[in-house]
Amino acid sequence: MIVSRAWRGKRFAVLGLARSGAATVRALLAGGAEVLAWDDAKDKRDAVIADARDLLDEQLFVDDFTDWQEIEADGLVFSPGVPLNRHPLATVARETGVPIIGDIELFAQARGELPAHKVVGITGTNGKSTTTALIHHILETAGVPARLGGNIGLPILGQEPLPEGGVYVLELSSYQIDLTQSLDCEVAVLLNITPDHLDRYDGFGAYAASKARLFAMQSKGHAAIIGIGDEASQGVAKQVARSGRAEDVTKIAPGFCMDQSRWPALQGPHNAQNALAAIAACEALGVDQASIDRGLASFPGLPHRMERVATRNGVLFVNDSKATNAESTAPALSAYPRVHWILGGKAKTADLDACRSGFPHIVRAYTIGEATEMFAEILKDAMPVERSGTLAQAVRAAAANAVAGETVLLSPACASFDQFRDYEHRGDQFRAAVEALS
């Protein structure tokens, strides 16, 4: 795991003991810190206690500290899922001057004791998982030691340190950036900023400002790669340039035409932008063009994000279950010329306006879940619609209607919690339904 001697003798309060929280507790204990840990879920508390037995478990205290009126610690470590803007402890910490941090900040504190390395940080409302995984894949293709972490893969503190010359590739949500003060990325990437997670921010401007902090933490001379397809991201690019770092900025413009035919897992205009950002990041790291080309061609894609599940009788079946809002569904609709679109679930909004540019590609729509009727009403004048209700029925109907050369696409534009545990469960059920076709 990754630890720091700077933690020795200090006391940290860790709130939230899911994967990143549990890895944080383990790393802090191994670094010689005293840790007070809490999660409302008893199974998570029990797992942390069991995991600490082979470490300095006498330095671990599991107790509910959420009603503290004063923070009795050197740092309050929030898991990203804890709402920083609403949790009472955040207010107490600010009033008493106790730092509120996350596992990425602890990683930043430990960097000085790691073998010489570089860090790539990737953020954005949409596309950051694909771009992060693509950069990591290209680095591995080029023979560069790399670790994947942050909002994707394993918690970064729980991974083994890289040898000298390695690169840590971190997907960073706005929540994680909010909990980070000193992460100086050699390469920082912003893909886009569109309205999202506004329940955690005082308006869209505050959300955009959170993303921009990734560049504010950088030193001059470190690469800033910024997509400029939206007004907010354009503003960030101007802000970075005006801070005396104009030479550091690489702008990724939308609509750039490029041959994506050799990249089966990177179809659609959104993936053209993701690929351009990854290329720029790898070039900034010194990766040769031949390795970049090989990495783009061999990238397998991510599960549940425009994942090619099967081809049956010439019909391609694509699992895009991770598309939980209209903005993230829109690129998939534009990526294929003739689409049988399966959509629905627990709707986040009552419109699909962001998807309208892809409507000419849709042969027929199949609505499911809580949004079955609402989405059918929205779409009925624009295309043929079947009210399937369930995912399994939608797959059967789409498979029966589709002909060779067409695509059956699950891209729900909805959360999954009406019928599934999460988007991964929904995607797995889509795959199972495709495999069950005769």
Tab-separated table of C-alpha atoms in Angstrom:
chain	number	residue	atom	x	y	z
A	1	MET	CA	0.000	0.000	0.000
A	2	ILE	CA	0.985	3.671	-0.205
A	3	VAL	CA	1.865	5.312	3.139
A	4	SER	CA	3.620	8.411	4.447
A	5	ARG	CA	5.819	8.981	7.469
A	6	ALA	CA	4.164	12.401	7.767
A	7	TRP	CA	1.106	10.675	9.247
A	8	ARG	CA	2.990	9.098	12.142
A	9	GLY	CA	1.751	10.258	15.528
A	10	LYS	CA	-1.209	12.133	14.068
A	11	ARG	CA	-4.894	11.421	14.586
A	12	PHE	CA	-7.381	11.196	11.725
A	13	ALA	CA	-11.163	10.772	11.796
A	14	VAL	CA	-12.363	8.784	8.778
A	15	LEU	CA	-16.049	8.989	7.833
A	16	GLY	CA	-17.328	6.445	5.312
A	17	LEU	CA	-15.841	2.954	5.173
A	18	ALA	CA	-16.618	1.704	1.688
A	19	ARG	CA	-13.703	0.745	-0.567
A	20	SER	CA	-11.754	4.006	-0.512
A	21	GLY	CA	-12.520	4.615	3.169
A	22	ALA	CA	-11.401	1.141	4.193
A	23	ALA	CA	-8.164	1.485	2.181
A	24	THR	CA	-7.586	4.887	3.797
A	25	VAL	CA	-7.901	3.435	7.306
A	26	ARG	CA	-5.458	0.662	6.478
A	27	ALA	CA	-2.894	3.053	4.951
A	28	LEU	CA	-3.101	5.519	7.853
A	29	LEU	CA	-2.612	2.738	10.407
A	30	ALA	CA	0.351	1.389	8.448
A	31	GLY	CA	1.770	4.917	8.421
A	32	GLY	CA	1.647	5.073	12.200
A	33	ALA	CA	-1.418	7.277	12.616
A	34	GLU	CA	-4.172	6.901	15.165
A	35	VAL	CA	-7.514	6.463	13.407
A	36	LEU	CA	-11.073	7.011	14.537
A	37	ALA	CA	-13.381	5.425	11.972
A	38	TRP	CA	-17.138	5.368	11.439
A	39	ASP	CA	-19.762	4.228	8.963
A	40	ASP	CA	-23.480	3.879	9.611
A	41	ALA	CA	-23.336	0.371	8.098
A	42	LYS	CA	-22.308	-2.203	10.719
A	43	ASP	CA	-20.932	-4.644	8.136
A	44	LYS	CA	-18.481	-1.999	6.906
A	45	ARG	CA	-17.382	-1.213	10.465
A	46	ASP	CA	-16.867	-4.902	11.191
A	47	ALA	CA	-14.858	-5.374	7.987
A	48	VAL	CA	-12.490	-2.516	8.893
A	49	ILE	CA	-11.964	-3.942	12.393
A	50	ALA	CA	-11.196	-7.399	10.980
A	51	ASP	CA	-8.850	-5.932	8.375
A	52	ALA	CA	-6.868	-4.009	11.001
A	53	ARG	CA	-5.931	-7.073	13.063
A	54	ASP	CA	-2.684	-7.629	11.178
A	55	LEU	CA	-1.743	-3.953	11.520
A	56	LEU	CA	-1.589	-1.652	14.533
A	57	ASP	CA	-5.158	-2.363	15.596
A	58	GLU	CA	-4.540	-0.778	19.000
A	59	GLN	CA	-4.409	2.534	17.110
A	60	LEU	CA	-7.871	2.005	15.560
A	61	PHE	CA	-11.005	3.223	17.328
A	62	VAL	CA	-14.407	2.588	15.775
A	63	ASP	CA	-17.000	4.933	17.255
A	64	ASP	CA	-19.702	7.324	16.075
A	65	PHE	CA	-18.206	10.814	16.035
A	66	THR	CA	-20.810	12.406	13.756
A	67	ASP	CA	-22.309	14.465	16.606
A	68	TRP	CA	-19.012	16.065	17.640
A	69	GLN	CA	-19.210	19.794	18.345
A	70	GLU	CA	-15.439	20.070	17.922
A	71	ILE	CA	-13.199	17.940	15.713
A	72	GLU	CA	-10.671	16.129	17.890
A	73	ALA	CA	-8.275	15.195	15.080
A	74	ASP	CA	-5.527	16.528	12.820
A	75	GLY	CA	-7.671	15.809	9.783
A	76	LEU	CA	-11.226	14.819	8.911
A	77	VAL	CA	-11.176	12.319	6.047
A	78	PHE	CA	-14.440	12.168	4.103
A	79	SER	CA	-15.264	9.493	1.583
A	80	PRO	CA	-16.393	11.124	-1.693
A	81	GLY	CA	-19.970	9.969	-1.118
A	82	VAL	CA	-20.323	12.064	2.063
A	83	PRO	CA	-22.029	15.362	1.085
A	84	LEU	CA	-19.471	18.023	1.902
A	85	ASN	CA	-22.015	20.824	1.525
A	86	ARG	CA	-24.619	19.347	3.884
A	87	HIS	CA	-22.922	17.211	6.514
A	88	PRO	CA	-22.861	18.912	9.955
A	89	LEU	CA	-19.288	17.739	10.597
A	90	ALA	CA	-18.059	19.755	7.628
A	91	THR	CA	-19.402	22.912	9.237
A	92	VAL	CA	-17.782	22.029	12.571
A	93	ALA	CA	-14.443	21.327	10.860
A	94	ARG	CA	-14.483	24.660	9.020
A	95	GLU	CA	-15.307	26.534	12.235
A	96	THR	CA	-12.460	24.844	14.128
A	97	GLY	CA	-9.903	24.972	11.311
A	98	VAL	CA	-9.530	21.210	10.885
A	99	PRO	CA	-8.635	20.179	7.291
A	100	ILE	CA	-11.324	18.210	5.443
A	101	ILE	CA	-9.533	15.867	3.043
A	102	GLY	CA	-9.944	12.645	1.084
A	103	ASP	CA	-7.799	9.725	0.029
A	104	ILE	CA	-6.463	11.599	-3.019
A	105	GLU	CA	-5.065	14.318	-0.762
A	106	LEU	CA	-3.414	11.647	1.403
A	107	PHE	CA	-1.883	10.198	-1.771
A	108	ALA	CA	-0.613	13.692	-2.652
A	109	GLN	CA	0.981	13.957	0.802
A	110	ALA	CA	2.722	10.594	0.301
A	111	ARG	CA	4.163	11.388	-3.157
A	112	GLY	CA	7.476	12.747	-1.846
A	113	GLU	CA	8.347	9.346	-0.378
A	114	LEU	CA	7.487	7.360	-3.527
A	115	PRO	CA	9.959	6.475	-6.307
A	116	ALA	CA	10.158	9.211	-8.949
A	117	HIS	CA	6.906	9.185	-10.895
A	118	LYS	CA	4.285	11.309	-12.653
A	119	VAL	CA	0.548	11.757	-12.110
A	120	VAL	CA	-2.185	12.244	-14.697
A	121	GLY	CA	-5.496	13.553	-13.327
A	122	ILE	CA	-8.625	13.336	-15.491
A	123	THR	CA	-11.918	15.059	-14.733
A	124	GLY	CA	-15.054	16.088	-16.609
A	125	THR	CA	-18.776	15.476	-16.408
A	126	ASN	CA	-18.796	12.787	-19.095
A	127	GLY	CA	-16.116	10.552	-20.618
A	128	LYS	CA	-13.583	10.576	-17.805
A	129	SER	CA	-13.729	6.818	-17.093
A	130	THR	CA	-13.111	5.947	-20.742
A	131	THR	CA	-10.321	8.516	-21.098
A	132	THR	CA	-8.652	7.427	-17.864
A	133	ALA	CA	-8.731	3.759	-18.853
A	134	LEU	CA	-7.511	4.620	-22.366
A	135	ILE	CA	-4.500	6.589	-21.088
A	136	HIS	CA	-3.648	3.730	-18.714
A	137	HIS	CA	-3.966	1.196	-21.555
A	138	ILE	CA	-1.720	3.214	-23.892
A	139	LEU	CA	0.933	3.543	-21.177
A	140	GLU	CA	0.886	-0.209	-20.563
A	141	THR	CA	1.061	-0.818	-24.320
A	142	ALA	CA	4.172	1.393	-24.380
A	143	GLY	CA	5.740	-0.579	-21.519
A	144	VAL	CA	5.405	2.260	-18.987
A	145	PRO	CA	4.560	1.069	-15.434
A	146	ALA	CA	1.151	2.515	-14.581
A	147	ARG	CA	-1.514	2.385	-11.879
A	148	LEU	CA	-5.210	3.130	-12.390
A	149	GLY	CA	-7.069	4.709	-9.471
A	150	GLY	CA	-9.221	7.473	-8.069
A	151	ASN	CA	-12.838	7.146	-9.168
A	152	ILE	CA	-12.059	3.980	-11.146
A	153	GLY	CA	-10.449	0.663	-10.288
A	154	LEU	CA	-8.924	0.012	-6.866
A	155	PRO	CA	-8.428	2.729	-4.210
A	156	ILE	CA	-5.075	4.346	-4.878
A	157	LEU	CA	-3.822	4.071	-1.272
A	158	GLY	CA	-4.423	0.319	-1.338
A	159	GLN	CA	-2.143	-0.263	-4.324
A	160	GLU	CA	1.554	-1.043	-4.365
A	161	PRO	CA	3.832	1.903	-5.195
A	162	LEU	CA	5.157	2.037	-8.741
A	163	PRO	CA	8.847	1.664	-9.560
A	164	GLU	CA	10.791	4.708	-10.709
A	165	GLY	CA	9.449	6.124	-13.949
A	166	GLY	CA	5.878	4.977	-13.330
A	167	VAL	CA	2.685	6.950	-13.935
A	168	TYR	CA	-0.384	7.108	-11.679
A	169	VAL	CA	-3.518	7.674	-13.789
A	170	LEU	CA	-6.346	9.041	-11.640
A	171	GLU	CA	-9.970	9.609	-12.564
A	172	LEU	CA	-11.117	12.487	-10.364
A	173	SER	CA	-14.720	13.414	-9.684
A	174	SER	CA	-15.560	16.901	-8.486
A	175	TYR	CA	-16.208	15.373	-5.047
A	176	GLN	CA	-12.632	14.069	-4.911
A	177	ILE	CA	-11.190	17.370	-6.114
A	178	ASP	CA	-13.158	19.152	-3.362
A	179	LEU	CA	-11.318	17.001	-0.800
A	180	THR	CA	-7.868	17.625	-2.302
A	181	GLN	CA	-5.558	20.594	-1.701
A	182	SER	CA	-2.066	19.661	-2.929
A	183	LEU	CA	-2.254	17.261	-5.884
A	184	ASP	CA	0.133	18.734	-8.461
A	185	CYS	CA	-0.537	16.690	-11.606
A	186	GLU	CA	2.167	16.625	-14.254
A	187	VAL	CA	-0.738	16.253	-16.693
A	188	ALA	CA	-4.275	17.458	-15.889
A	189	VAL	CA	-7.195	16.778	-18.251
A	190	LEU	CA	-10.653	18.388	-18.332
A	191	LEU	CA	-13.005	16.869	-20.902
A	192	ASN	CA	-16.196	18.891	-20.469
A	193	ILE	CA	-18.504	20.505	-17.913
A	194	THR	CA	-22.285	20.140	-18.113
A	195	PRO	CA	-24.854	20.447	-15.298
A	196	ASP	CA	-24.619	17.487	-12.898
A	197	HIS	CA	-24.524	16.843	-9.141
A	198	LEU	CA	-26.019	20.282	-8.521
A	199	ASP	CA	-27.501	19.061	-5.227
A	200	ARG	CA	-23.910	19.163	-3.921
A	201	TYR	CA	-23.109	22.698	-5.123
A	202	ASP	CA	-24.376	26.249	-4.860
A	203	GLY	CA	-25.251	26.411	-8.547
A	204	PHE	CA	-23.547	25.401	-11.783
A	205	GLY	CA	-20.788	27.983	-11.353
A	206	ALA	CA	-19.646	26.359	-8.125
A	207	TYR	CA	-19.618	22.935	-9.796
A	208	ALA	CA	-17.477	24.292	-12.658
A	209	ALA	CA	-15.150	25.973	-10.167
A	210	SER	CA	-14.624	22.620	-8.464
A	211	LYS	CA	-13.399	21.126	-11.743
A	212	ALA	CA	-11.134	24.127	-12.355
A	213	ARG	CA	-9.302	23.541	-9.049
A	214	LEU	CA	-7.469	20.610	-10.647
A	215	PHE	CA	-5.465	23.166	-12.659
A	216	ALA	CA	-5.095	25.626	-9.763
A	217	MET	CA	-3.144	22.928	-7.894
A	218	GLN	CA	-0.695	22.477	-10.803
A	219	SER	CA	2.769	24.004	-11.035
A	220	LYS	CA	3.669	26.153	-14.010
A	221	GLY	CA	5.126	24.021	-16.785
A	222	HIS	CA	2.803	21.082	-16.171
A	223	ALA	CA	0.450	20.152	-19.010
A	224	ALA	CA	-3.185	21.332	-18.936
A	225	ILE	CA	-5.354	19.569	-21.548
A	226	ILE	CA	-8.830	21.068	-21.802
A	227	GLY	CA	-11.816	20.255	-24.007
A	228	ILE	CA	-13.452	23.454	-25.226
A	229	GLY	CA	-16.774	22.080	-26.423
A	230	ASP	CA	-18.785	23.954	-23.798
A	231	GLU	CA	-18.754	27.476	-22.428
A	232	ALA	CA	-17.732	26.517	-18.900
A	233	SER	CA	-14.686	24.555	-20.090
A	234	GLN	CA	-13.717	27.398	-22.412
A	235	GLY	CA	-13.770	29.638	-19.354
A	236	VAL	CA	-11.432	27.285	-17.491
A	237	ALA	CA	-9.001	27.241	-20.437
A	238	LYS	CA	-8.939	31.061	-20.493
A	239	GLN	CA	-8.491	31.173	-16.724
A	240	VAL	CA	-5.469	28.839	-16.857
A	241	ALA	CA	-3.915	30.753	-19.770
A	242	ARG	CA	-4.388	34.123	-18.047
A	243	SER	CA	-2.668	32.813	-14.920
A	244	GLY	CA	0.627	32.869	-16.818
A	245	ARG	CA	0.357	29.304	-18.130
A	246	ALA	CA	-0.726	29.875	-21.733
A	247	GLU	CA	2.095	27.630	-22.997
A	248	ASP	CA	0.885	24.792	-20.759
A	249	VAL	CA	-2.613	24.655	-22.291
A	250	THR	CA	-3.613	22.228	-25.045
A	251	LYS	CA	-7.182	22.774	-26.260
A	252	ILE	CA	-9.263	19.859	-27.546
A	253	ALA	CA	-11.865	21.229	-29.953
A	254	PRO	CA	-15.136	19.368	-30.696
A	255	GLY	CA	-16.041	18.215	-34.180
A	256	PHE	CA	-12.493	17.291	-35.150
A	257	CYS	CA	-12.703	14.727	-37.977
A	258	MET	CA	-10.497	11.691	-37.578
A	259	ASP	CA	-10.429	8.083	-38.746
A	260	GLN	CA	-11.863	5.994	-35.905
A	261	SER	CA	-12.393	2.882	-38.036
A	262	ARG	CA	-9.312	1.187	-36.541
A	263	TRP	CA	-10.551	1.756	-32.960
A	264	PRO	CA	-13.580	-0.546	-32.494
A	265	ALA	CA	-14.105	0.449	-28.848
A	266	LEU	CA	-13.876	4.187	-29.564
A	267	GLN	CA	-16.763	4.986	-31.867
A	268	GLY	CA	-18.766	8.206	-31.998
A	269	PRO	CA	-17.807	11.901	-31.842
A	270	HIS	CA	-17.528	11.868	-28.046
A	271	ASN	CA	-14.915	9.118	-28.240
A	272	ALA	CA	-13.032	11.140	-30.851
A	273	GLN	CA	-12.662	13.825	-28.173
A	274	ASN	CA	-11.746	11.231	-25.520
A	275	ALA	CA	-9.099	9.811	-27.866
A	276	LEU	CA	-7.677	13.261	-28.660
A	277	ALA	CA	-7.395	14.036	-24.938
A	278	ALA	CA	-5.672	10.695	-24.297
A	279	ILE	CA	-3.283	11.253	-27.208
A	280	ALA	CA	-2.362	14.708	-25.915
A	281	ALA	CA	-1.828	13.362	-22.393
A	282	CYS	CA	0.407	10.532	-23.577
A	283	GLU	CA	2.389	12.855	-25.832
A	284	ALA	CA	2.953	15.131	-22.823
A	285	LEU	CA	4.310	12.085	-20.988
A	286	GLY	CA	6.717	11.327	-23.839
A	287	VAL	CA	5.026	8.213	-25.234
A	288	ASP	CA	6.008	7.484	-28.837
A	289	GLN	CA	3.388	7.705	-31.602
A	290	ALA	CA	3.637	4.034	-32.575
A	291	SER	CA	2.721	2.941	-29.046
A	292	ILE	CA	-0.148	5.438	-28.961
A	293	ASP	CA	-1.498	4.029	-32.232
A	294	ARG	CA	-1.249	0.452	-30.960
A	295	GLY	CA	-3.002	1.390	-27.714
A	296	LEU	CA	-5.888	3.105	-29.501
A	297	ALA	CA	-6.396	0.101	-31.785
A	298	SER	CA	-6.248	-2.510	-28.998
A	299	PHE	CA	-8.231	-0.640	-26.323
A	300	PRO	CA	-11.021	-3.013	-25.220
A	301	GLY	CA	-13.353	-0.330	-23.874
A	302	LEU	CA	-15.046	-0.275	-20.484
A	303	PRO	CA	-17.768	-2.601	-19.251
A	304	HIS	CA	-21.196	-0.955	-19.529
A	305	ARG	CA	-19.936	2.012	-21.598
A	306	MET	CA	-20.713	1.388	-25.279
A	307	GLU	CA	-19.561	-2.184	-24.659
A	308	ARG	CA	-19.918	-4.482	-27.679
A	309	VAL	CA	-21.657	-7.497	-26.141
A	310	ALA	CA	-22.340	-9.679	-29.202
A	311	THR	CA	-23.158	-9.747	-32.895
A	312	ARG	CA	-26.048	-12.034	-33.871
A	313	ASN	CA	-27.237	-12.448	-37.459
A	314	GLY	CA	-25.412	-9.260	-38.346
A	315	VAL	CA	-27.044	-7.262	-35.529
A	316	LEU	CA	-24.667	-5.612	-33.032
A	317	PHE	CA	-25.743	-5.540	-29.345
A	318	VAL	CA	-24.217	-2.694	-27.298
A	319	ASN	CA	-24.354	-2.271	-23.518
A	320	ASP	CA	-24.253	1.414	-22.557
A	321	SER	CA	-25.839	0.947	-19.129
A	322	LYS	CA	-23.547	3.546	-17.560
A	323	ALA	CA	-25.393	6.271	-19.499
A	324	THR	CA	-27.633	7.397	-16.638
A	325	ASN	CA	-28.691	10.773	-18.049
A	326	ALA	CA	-29.689	12.156	-21.435
A	327	GLU	CA	-26.362	13.960	-21.929
A	328	SER	CA	-24.370	10.733	-21.594
A	329	THR	CA	-26.797	8.800	-23.822
A	330	ALA	CA	-26.656	11.295	-26.703
A	331	PRO	CA	-23.166	10.314	-27.978
A	332	ALA	CA	-24.094	6.639	-28.227
A	333	LEU	CA	-27.136	7.418	-30.388
A	334	SER	CA	-24.885	9.291	-32.812
A	335	ALA	CA	-22.266	6.536	-32.936
A	336	TYR	CA	-24.362	4.005	-34.902
A	337	PRO	CA	-26.331	4.663	-38.130
A	338	ARG	CA	-29.461	2.570	-37.372
A	339	VAL	CA	-30.376	2.018	-33.750
A	340	HIS	CA	-32.982	0.065	-31.805
A	341	TRP	CA	-32.873	2.092	-28.594
A	342	ILE	CA	-33.679	0.589	-25.195
A	343	LEU	CA	-34.161	3.336	-22.617
A	344	GLY	CA	-35.818	4.033	-19.290
A	345	GLY	CA	-35.518	3.323	-15.599
A	346	LYS	CA	-35.614	5.845	-12.771
A	347	ALA	CA	-35.608	9.171	-14.608
A	348	LYS	CA	-33.443	12.036	-13.364
A	349	THR	CA	-35.296	14.588	-15.517
A	350	ALA	CA	-38.528	14.708	-17.495
A	351	ASP	CA	-36.966	15.447	-20.894
A	352	LEU	CA	-34.691	13.893	-23.475
A	353	ASP	CA	-33.750	17.095	-25.303
A	354	ALA	CA	-30.022	16.337	-25.150
A	355	CYS	CA	-30.665	13.198	-27.233
A	356	ARG	CA	-32.554	14.870	-30.096
A	357	SER	CA	-29.536	15.140	-32.375
A	358	GLY	CA	-29.441	11.334	-32.444
A	359	PHE	CA	-33.140	10.812	-33.192
A	360	PRO	CA	-32.603	10.442	-36.988
A	361	HIS	CA	-30.508	7.334	-36.252
A	362	ILE	CA	-33.269	5.557	-34.304
A	363	VAL	CA	-35.308	2.862	-36.038
A	364	ARG	CA	-37.466	2.114	-32.987
A	365	ALA	CA	-37.426	2.831	-29.237
A	366	TYR	CA	-38.282	0.409	-26.420
A	367	THR	CA	-39.121	2.009	-23.055
A	368	ILE	CA	-38.642	0.231	-19.713
A	369	GLY	CA	-38.950	0.767	-15.971
A	370	GLU	CA	-40.590	3.658	-14.124
A	371	ALA	CA	-40.057	5.917	-17.132
A	372	THR	CA	-41.877	3.573	-19.564
A	373	GLU	CA	-44.946	5.769	-20.090
A	374	MET	CA	-43.262	9.152	-19.683
A	375	PHE	CA	-40.557	8.448	-22.259
A	376	ALA	CA	-43.004	6.771	-24.639
A	377	GLU	CA	-45.114	9.941	-24.631
A	378	ILE	CA	-42.064	12.122	-25.236
A	379	LEU	CA	-40.869	10.003	-28.179
A	380	LYS	CA	-44.086	8.864	-29.862
A	381	ASP	CA	-44.206	11.693	-32.418
A	382	ALA	CA	-40.530	11.324	-33.336
A	383	MET	CA	-40.207	7.555	-33.848
A	384	PRO	CA	-41.982	4.200	-33.409
A	385	VAL	CA	-42.103	3.248	-29.710
A	386	GLU	CA	-42.789	-0.013	-27.895
A	387	ARG	CA	-43.669	0.052	-24.193
A	388	SER	CA	-41.642	-3.001	-23.165
A	389	GLY	CA	-41.672	-2.478	-19.402
A	390	THR	CA	-38.809	-4.850	-18.645
A	391	LEU	CA	-35.300	-5.075	-20.011
A	392	ALA	CA	-35.643	-8.727	-20.986
A	393	GLN	CA	-38.776	-8.000	-23.029
A	394	ALA	CA	-37.114	-5.020	-24.687
A	395	VAL	CA	-34.140	-7.143	-25.744
A	396	ARG	CA	-36.417	-9.827	-27.210
A	397	ALA	CA	-38.513	-7.273	-29.107
A	398	ALA	CA	-35.515	-5.358	-30.420
A	399	ALA	CA	-33.795	-8.554	-31.539
A	400	ALA	CA	-36.940	-9.633	-33.397
A	401	ASN	CA	-37.215	-6.279	-35.194
A	402	ALA	CA	-33.557	-5.567	-35.995
A	403	VAL	CA	-31.953	-6.606	-39.284
A	404	ALA	CA	-28.327	-7.089	-40.277
A	405	GLY	CA	-26.330	-3.861	-40.091
A	406	GLU	CA	-28.447	-2.401	-37.285
A	407	THR	CA	-27.586	-2.000	-33.589
A	408	VAL	CA	-29.575	-2.881	-30.473
A	409	LEU	CA	-28.428	-0.290	-27.950
A	410	LEU	CA	-29.114	-0.221	-24.215
A	411	SER	CA	-28.464	3.431	-23.332
A	412	PRO	CA	-31.092	4.138	-20.673
A	413	ALA	CA	-30.700	7.897	-19.931
A	414	CYS	CA	-31.911	6.927	-16.446
A	415	ALA	CA	-30.719	5.671	-13.109
A	416	SER	CA	-31.184	1.952	-12.547
A	417	PHE	CA	-32.584	1.789	-9.034
A	418	ASP	CA	-36.196	1.049	-9.971
A	419	GLN	CA	-35.425	-2.482	-11.210
A	420	PHE	CA	-31.707	-3.100	-10.552
A	421	ARG	CA	-29.074	-2.728	-7.825
A	422	ASP	CA	-26.988	-0.363	-9.952
A	423	TYR	CA	-26.033	0.308	-13.561
A	424	GLU	CA	-23.591	-2.635	-13.498
A	425	HIS	CA	-26.374	-5.049	-12.522
A	426	ARG	CA	-28.528	-3.603	-15.319
A	427	GLY	CA	-25.717	-4.073	-17.844
A	428	ASP	CA	-25.116	-7.636	-16.674
A	429	GLN	CA	-28.814	-8.405	-17.118
A	430	PHE	CA	-28.694	-6.954	-20.631
A	431	ARG	CA	-25.777	-9.240	-21.463
A	432	ALA	CA	-27.675	-12.216	-19.995
A	433	ALA	CA	-30.765	-11.355	-22.040
A	434	VAL	CA	-28.707	-11.201	-25.226
A	435	GLU	CA	-27.065	-14.547	-24.441
A	436	ALA	CA	-30.533	-16.057	-23.844
A	437	LEU	CA	-31.714	-15.206	-27.369
A	438	SER	CA	-32.262	-18.275	-29.502
